[in-house]
Short mmCIF file of N, CA and C in Angstrom, two decimals:
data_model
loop_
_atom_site.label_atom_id
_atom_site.label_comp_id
_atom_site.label_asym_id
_atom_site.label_seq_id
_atom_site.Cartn_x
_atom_site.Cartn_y
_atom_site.Cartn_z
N UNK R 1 0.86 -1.18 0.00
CA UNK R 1 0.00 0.00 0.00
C UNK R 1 0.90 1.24 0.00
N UNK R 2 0.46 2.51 -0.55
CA UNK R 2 1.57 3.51 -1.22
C UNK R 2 1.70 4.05 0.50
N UNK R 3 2.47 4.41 0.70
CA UNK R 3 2.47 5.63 1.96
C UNK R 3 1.24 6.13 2.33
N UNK R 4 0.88 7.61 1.39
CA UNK R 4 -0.17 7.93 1.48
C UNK R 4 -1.69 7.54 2.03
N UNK R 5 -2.04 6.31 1.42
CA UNK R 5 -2.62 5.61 1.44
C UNK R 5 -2.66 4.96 2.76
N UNK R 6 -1.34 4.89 3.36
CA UNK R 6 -0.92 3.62 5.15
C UNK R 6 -1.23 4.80 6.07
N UNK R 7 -1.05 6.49 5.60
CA UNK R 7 -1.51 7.52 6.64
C UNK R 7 -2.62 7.60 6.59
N UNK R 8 -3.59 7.38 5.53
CA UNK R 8 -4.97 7.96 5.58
C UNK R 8 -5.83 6.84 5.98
N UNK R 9 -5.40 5.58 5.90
CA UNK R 9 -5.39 4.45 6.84
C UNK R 9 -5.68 4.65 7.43
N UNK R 10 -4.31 5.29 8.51
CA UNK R 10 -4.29 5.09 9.96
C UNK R 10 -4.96 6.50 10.81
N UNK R 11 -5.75 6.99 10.23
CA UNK R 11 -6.95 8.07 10.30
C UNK R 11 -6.49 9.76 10.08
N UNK R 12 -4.75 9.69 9.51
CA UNK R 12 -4.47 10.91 8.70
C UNK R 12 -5.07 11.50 8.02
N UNK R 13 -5.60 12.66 8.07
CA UNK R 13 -6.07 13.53 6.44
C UNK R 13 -4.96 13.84 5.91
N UNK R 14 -4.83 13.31 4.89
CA UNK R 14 -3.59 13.27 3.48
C UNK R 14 -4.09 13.90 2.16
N UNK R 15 -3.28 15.23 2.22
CA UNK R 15 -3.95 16.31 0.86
C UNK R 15 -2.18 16.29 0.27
N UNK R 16 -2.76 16.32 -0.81
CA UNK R 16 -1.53 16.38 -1.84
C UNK R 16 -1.42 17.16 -3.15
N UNK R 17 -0.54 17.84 -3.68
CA UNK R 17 -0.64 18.77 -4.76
C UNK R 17 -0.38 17.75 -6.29
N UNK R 18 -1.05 17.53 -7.09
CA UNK R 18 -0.57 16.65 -8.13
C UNK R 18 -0.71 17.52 -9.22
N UNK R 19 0.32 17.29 -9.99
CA UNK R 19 0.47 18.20 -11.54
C UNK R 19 -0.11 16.82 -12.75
N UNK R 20 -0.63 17.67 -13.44
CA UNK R 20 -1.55 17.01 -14.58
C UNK R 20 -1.17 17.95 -15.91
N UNK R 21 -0.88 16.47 -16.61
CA UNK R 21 -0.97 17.35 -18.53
C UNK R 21 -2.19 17.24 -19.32
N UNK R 22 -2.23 18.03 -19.85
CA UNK R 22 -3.81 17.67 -20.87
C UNK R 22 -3.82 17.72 -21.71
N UNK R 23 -4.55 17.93 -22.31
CA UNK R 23 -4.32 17.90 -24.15
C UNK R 23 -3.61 19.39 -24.60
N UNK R 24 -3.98 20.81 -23.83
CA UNK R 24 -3.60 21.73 -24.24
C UNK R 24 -3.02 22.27 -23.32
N UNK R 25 -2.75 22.07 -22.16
CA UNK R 25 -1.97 23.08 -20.97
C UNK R 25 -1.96 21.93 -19.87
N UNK R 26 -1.13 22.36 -18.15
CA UNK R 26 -0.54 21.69 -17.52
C UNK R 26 -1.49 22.43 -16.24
N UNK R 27 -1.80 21.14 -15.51
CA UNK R 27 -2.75 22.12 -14.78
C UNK R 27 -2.28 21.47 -13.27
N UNK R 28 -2.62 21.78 -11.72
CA UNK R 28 -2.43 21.71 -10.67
C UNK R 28 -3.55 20.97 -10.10
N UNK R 29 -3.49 19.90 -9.49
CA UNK R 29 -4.59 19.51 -8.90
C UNK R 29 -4.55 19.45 -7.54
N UNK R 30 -5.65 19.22 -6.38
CA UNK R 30 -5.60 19.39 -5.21
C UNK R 30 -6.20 18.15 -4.89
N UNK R 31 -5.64 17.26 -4.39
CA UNK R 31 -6.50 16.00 -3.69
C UNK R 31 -6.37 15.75 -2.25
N UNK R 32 -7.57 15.06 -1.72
CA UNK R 32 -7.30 14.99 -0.22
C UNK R 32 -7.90 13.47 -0.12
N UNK R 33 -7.15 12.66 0.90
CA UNK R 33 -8.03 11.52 1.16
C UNK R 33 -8.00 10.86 2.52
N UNK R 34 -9.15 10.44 3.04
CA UNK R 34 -9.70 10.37 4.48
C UNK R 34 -10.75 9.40 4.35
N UNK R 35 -10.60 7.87 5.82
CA UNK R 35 -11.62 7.50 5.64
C UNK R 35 -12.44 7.22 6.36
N UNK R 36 -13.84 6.72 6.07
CA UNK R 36 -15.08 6.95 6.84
C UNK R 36 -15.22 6.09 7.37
N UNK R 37 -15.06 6.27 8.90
CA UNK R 37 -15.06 5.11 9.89
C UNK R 37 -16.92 4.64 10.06
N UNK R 38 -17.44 3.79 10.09
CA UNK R 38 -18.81 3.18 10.58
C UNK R 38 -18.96 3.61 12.15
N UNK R 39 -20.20 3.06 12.63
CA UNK R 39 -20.78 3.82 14.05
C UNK R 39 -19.86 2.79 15.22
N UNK R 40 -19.03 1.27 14.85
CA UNK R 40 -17.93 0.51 15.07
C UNK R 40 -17.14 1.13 15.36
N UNK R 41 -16.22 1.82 14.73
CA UNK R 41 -15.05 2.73 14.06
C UNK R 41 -14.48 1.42 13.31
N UNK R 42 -15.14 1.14 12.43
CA UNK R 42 -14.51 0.19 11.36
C UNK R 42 -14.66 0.57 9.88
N UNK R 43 -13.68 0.73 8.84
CA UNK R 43 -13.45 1.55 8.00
C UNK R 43 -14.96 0.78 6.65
N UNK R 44 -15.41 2.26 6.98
CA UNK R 44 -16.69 2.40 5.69
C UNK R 44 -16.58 2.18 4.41
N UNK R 45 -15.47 3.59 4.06
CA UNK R 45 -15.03 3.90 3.03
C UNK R 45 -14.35 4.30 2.95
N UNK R 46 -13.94 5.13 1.95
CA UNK R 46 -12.59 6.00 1.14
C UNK R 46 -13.44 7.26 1.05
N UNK R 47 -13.02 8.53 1.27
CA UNK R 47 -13.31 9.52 1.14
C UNK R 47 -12.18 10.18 0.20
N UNK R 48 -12.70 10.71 -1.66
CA UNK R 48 -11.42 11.26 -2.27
C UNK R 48 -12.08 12.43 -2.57
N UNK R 49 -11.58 13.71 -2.62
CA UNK R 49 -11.96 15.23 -3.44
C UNK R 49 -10.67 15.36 -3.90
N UNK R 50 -11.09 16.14 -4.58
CA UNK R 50 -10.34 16.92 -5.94
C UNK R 50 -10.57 18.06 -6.13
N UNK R 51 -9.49 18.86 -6.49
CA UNK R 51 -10.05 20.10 -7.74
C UNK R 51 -8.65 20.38 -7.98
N UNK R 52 -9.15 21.69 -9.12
CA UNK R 52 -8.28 22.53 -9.96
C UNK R 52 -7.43 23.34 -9.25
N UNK R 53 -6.21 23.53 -8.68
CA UNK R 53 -5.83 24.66 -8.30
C UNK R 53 -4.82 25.43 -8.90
N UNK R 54 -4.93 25.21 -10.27
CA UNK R 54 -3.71 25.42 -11.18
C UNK R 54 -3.88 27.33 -10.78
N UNK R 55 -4.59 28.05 -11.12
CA UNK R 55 -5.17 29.38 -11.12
C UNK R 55 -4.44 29.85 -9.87
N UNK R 56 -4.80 29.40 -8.49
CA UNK R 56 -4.23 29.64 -7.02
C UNK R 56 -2.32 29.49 -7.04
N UNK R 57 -1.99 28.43 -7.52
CA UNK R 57 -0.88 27.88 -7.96
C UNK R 57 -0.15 29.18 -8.84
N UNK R 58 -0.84 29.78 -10.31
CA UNK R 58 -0.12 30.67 -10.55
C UNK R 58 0.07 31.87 -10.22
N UNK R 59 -0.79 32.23 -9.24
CA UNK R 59 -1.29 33.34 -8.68
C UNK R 59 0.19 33.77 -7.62
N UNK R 60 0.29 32.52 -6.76
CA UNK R 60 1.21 32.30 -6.13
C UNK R 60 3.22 32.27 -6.31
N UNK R 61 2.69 31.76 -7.35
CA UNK R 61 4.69 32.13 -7.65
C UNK R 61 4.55 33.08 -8.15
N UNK R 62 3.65 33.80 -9.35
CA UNK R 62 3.55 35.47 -9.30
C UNK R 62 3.87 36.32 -8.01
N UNK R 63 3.28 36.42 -7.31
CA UNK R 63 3.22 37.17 -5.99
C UNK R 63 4.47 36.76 -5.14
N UNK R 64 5.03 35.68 -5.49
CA UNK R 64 6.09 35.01 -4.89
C UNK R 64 7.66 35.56 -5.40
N UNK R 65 7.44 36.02 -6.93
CA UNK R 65 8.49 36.91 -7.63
C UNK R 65 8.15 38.26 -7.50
N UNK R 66 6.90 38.27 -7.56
CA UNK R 66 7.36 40.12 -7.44
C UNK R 66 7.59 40.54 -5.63
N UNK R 67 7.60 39.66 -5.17
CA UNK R 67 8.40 39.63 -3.95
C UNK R 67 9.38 39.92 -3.80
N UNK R 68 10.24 38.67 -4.35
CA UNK R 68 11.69 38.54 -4.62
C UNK R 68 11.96 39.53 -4.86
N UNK R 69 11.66 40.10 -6.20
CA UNK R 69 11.76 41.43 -7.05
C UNK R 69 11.80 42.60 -5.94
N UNK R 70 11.01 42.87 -5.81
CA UNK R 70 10.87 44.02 -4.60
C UNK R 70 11.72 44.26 -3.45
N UNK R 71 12.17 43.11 -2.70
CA UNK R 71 12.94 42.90 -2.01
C UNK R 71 14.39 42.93 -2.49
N UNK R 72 15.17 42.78 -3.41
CA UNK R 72 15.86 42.68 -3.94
C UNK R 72 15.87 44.07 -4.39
N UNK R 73 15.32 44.74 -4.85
CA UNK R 73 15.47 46.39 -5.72
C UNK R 73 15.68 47.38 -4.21
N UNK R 74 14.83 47.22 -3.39
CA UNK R 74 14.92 48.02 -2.04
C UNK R 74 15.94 47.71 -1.28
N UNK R 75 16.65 46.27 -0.69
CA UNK R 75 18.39 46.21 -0.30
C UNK R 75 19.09 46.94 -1.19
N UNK R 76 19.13 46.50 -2.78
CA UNK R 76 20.09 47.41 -3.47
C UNK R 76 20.03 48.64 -3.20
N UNK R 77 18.97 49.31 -3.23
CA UNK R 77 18.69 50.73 -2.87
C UNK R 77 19.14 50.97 -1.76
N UNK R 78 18.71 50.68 -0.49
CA UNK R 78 18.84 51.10 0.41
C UNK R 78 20.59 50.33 0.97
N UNK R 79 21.18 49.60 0.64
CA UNK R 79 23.07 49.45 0.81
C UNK R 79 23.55 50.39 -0.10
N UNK R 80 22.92 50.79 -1.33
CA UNK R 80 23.79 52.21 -1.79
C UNK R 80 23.09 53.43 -1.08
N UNK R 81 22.13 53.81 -0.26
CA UNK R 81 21.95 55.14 0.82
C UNK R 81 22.93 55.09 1.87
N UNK R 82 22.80 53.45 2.36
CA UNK R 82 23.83 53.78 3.71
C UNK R 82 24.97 53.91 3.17
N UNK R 83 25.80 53.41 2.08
CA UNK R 83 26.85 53.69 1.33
C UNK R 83 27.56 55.55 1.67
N UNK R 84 26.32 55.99 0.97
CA UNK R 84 26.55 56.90 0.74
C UNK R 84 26.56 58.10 1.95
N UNK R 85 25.50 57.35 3.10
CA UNK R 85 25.80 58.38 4.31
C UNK R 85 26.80 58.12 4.83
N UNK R 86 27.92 57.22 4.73
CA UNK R 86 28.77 56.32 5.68
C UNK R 86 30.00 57.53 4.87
N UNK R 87 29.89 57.76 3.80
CA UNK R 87 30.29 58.75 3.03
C UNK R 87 30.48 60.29 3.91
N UNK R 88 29.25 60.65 3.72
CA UNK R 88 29.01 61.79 4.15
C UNK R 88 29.48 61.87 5.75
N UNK R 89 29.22 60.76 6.43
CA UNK R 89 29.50 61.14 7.77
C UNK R 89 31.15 60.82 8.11
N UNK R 90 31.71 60.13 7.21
CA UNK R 90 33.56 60.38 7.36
C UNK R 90 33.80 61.58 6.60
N UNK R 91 32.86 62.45 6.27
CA UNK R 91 33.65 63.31 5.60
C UNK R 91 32.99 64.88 5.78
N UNK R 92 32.05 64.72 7.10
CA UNK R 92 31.72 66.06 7.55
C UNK R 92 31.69 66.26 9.26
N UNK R 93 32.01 68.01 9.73
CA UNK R 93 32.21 67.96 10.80
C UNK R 93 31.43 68.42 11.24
N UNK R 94 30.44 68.87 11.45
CA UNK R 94 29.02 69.84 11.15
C UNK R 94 28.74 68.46 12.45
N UNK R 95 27.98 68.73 13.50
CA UNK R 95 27.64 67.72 14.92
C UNK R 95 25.87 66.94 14.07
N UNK R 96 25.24 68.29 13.63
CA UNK R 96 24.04 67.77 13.78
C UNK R 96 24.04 67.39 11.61
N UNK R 97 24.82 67.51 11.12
CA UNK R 97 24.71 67.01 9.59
C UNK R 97 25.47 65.42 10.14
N UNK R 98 26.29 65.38 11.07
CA UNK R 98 26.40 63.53 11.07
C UNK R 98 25.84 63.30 11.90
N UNK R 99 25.01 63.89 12.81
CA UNK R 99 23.34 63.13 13.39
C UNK R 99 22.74 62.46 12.33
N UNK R 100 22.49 63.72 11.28
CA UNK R 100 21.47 63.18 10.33
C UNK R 100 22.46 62.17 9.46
N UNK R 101 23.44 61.82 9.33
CA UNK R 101 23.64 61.24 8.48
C UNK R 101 24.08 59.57 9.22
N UNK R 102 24.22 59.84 10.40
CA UNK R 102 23.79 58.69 10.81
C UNK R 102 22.72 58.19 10.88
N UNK R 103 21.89 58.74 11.71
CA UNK R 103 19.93 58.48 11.65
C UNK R 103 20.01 57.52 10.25
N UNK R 104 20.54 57.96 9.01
CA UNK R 104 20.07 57.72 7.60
C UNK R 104 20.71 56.32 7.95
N UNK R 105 21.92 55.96 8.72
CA UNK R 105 22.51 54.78 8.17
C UNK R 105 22.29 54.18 9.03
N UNK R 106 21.44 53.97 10.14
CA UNK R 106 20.31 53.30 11.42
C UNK R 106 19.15 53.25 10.49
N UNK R 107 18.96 53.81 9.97
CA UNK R 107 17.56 53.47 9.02
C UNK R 107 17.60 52.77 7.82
N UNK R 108 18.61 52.90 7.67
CA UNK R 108 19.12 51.59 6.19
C UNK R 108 19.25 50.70 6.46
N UNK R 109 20.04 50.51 7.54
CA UNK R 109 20.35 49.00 8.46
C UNK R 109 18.58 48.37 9.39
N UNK R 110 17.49 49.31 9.66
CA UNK R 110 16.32 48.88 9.99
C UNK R 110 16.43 48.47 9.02
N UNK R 111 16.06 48.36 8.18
CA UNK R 111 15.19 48.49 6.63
C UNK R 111 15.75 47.60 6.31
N UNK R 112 17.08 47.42 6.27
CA UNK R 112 17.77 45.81 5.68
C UNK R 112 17.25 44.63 6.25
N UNK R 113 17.73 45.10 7.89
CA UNK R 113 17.34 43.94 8.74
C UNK R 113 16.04 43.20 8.48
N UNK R 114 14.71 44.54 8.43
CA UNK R 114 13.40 44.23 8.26
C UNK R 114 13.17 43.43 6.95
N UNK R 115 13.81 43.70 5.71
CA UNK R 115 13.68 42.88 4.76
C UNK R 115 14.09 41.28 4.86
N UNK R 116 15.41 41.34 5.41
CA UNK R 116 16.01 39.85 5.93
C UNK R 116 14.93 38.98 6.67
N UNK R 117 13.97 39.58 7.52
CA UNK R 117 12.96 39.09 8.47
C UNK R 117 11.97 38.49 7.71
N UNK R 118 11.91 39.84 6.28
CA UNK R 118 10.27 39.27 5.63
C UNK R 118 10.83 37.99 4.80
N UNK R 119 12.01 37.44 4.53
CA UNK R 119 12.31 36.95 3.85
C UNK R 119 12.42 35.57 4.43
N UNK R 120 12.87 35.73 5.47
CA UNK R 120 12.93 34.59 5.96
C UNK R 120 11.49 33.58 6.47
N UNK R 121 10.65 34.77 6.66
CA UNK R 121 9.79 34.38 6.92
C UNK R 121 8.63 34.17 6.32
N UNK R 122 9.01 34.44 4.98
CA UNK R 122 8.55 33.91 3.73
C UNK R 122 8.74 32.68 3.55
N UNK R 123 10.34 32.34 3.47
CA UNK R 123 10.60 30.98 3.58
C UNK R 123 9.96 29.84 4.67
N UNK R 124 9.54 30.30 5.82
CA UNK R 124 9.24 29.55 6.80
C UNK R 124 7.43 29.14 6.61
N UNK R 125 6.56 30.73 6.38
CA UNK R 125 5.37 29.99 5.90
C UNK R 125 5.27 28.92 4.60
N UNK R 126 6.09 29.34 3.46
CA UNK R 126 6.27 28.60 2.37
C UNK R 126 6.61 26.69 3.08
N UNK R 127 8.00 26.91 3.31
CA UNK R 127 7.85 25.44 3.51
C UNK R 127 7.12 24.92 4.36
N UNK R 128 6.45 25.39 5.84
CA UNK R 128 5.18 24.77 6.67
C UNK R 128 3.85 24.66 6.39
N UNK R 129 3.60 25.07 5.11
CA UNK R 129 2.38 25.11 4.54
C UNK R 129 2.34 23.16 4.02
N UNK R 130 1.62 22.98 4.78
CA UNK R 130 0.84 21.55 5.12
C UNK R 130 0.04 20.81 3.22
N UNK R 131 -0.52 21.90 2.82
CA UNK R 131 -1.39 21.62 2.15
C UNK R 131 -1.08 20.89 1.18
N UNK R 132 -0.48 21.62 0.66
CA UNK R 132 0.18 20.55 -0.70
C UNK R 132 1.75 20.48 -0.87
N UNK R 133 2.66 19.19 -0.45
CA UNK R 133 3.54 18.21 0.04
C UNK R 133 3.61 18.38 -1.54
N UNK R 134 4.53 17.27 -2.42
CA UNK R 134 4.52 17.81 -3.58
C UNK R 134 6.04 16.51 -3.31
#
């Protein structure tokens, strides 16, 4: 008996992401399977659903790159600001112009850090997401 099949057995709900070809495009499917114990608890049946989730699926690595994207354009940006105050503040004597030009390079370094956070923690819902194993 496949794996799958020995968990949903042993009274697991087992959902799985399966990729499908068709005649004209490649689509995502969603299956789950669970089974129906009698008023005993002795196994009834097989409980299988299905559907389409190809649509959710592309929706998702879309939103998943312009992530990336975003995140990636704003570090670059913001390591060439602190760059450039790290600049300004070795090279002025003015008390309250390297206030501000520190402030700028405490706020580049938030802003990095904070990106590192969303990122990671991108990664962490991504791989604990239960639903579809793959």
């Amino acid at each position: 008996m496949p794996t799958r099949l020995k968990k949903a057995a042993s009274g697991e709900f087992v959902r799985m992401g399966i990729p499908a070809q068709g005649q004209h495009r490649r689509a995502m499917l969603d299956f789950s399977i669970r089974l129906v114990l009698d008023d005993q608890n002795l196994l009834n049946c097989w409980s299988l659903e299905g559907g389409n989730i190809t649509e959710i699926k592309c929706r998702e690595k879309h939103l998943d790159t312009l992530q990336r994207v975003l995140r990636r354009n704003l570090r670059n940006e913001l390591t060439a600001t602190k760059g450039y105050a790290e600049i300004l503040a070795n090279s002025i004597d003015d008390p309250t112009l390297l206030e501000h030009a520190n402030k700028t390079i405490k706020g580049a370094e938030d802003l990095l850090n904070f990106s590192e956070s969303a990122r990671q923690l991108s990664q962490t819902v991504q791989s604990d997401d239960p639903a579809l194993p793959l």
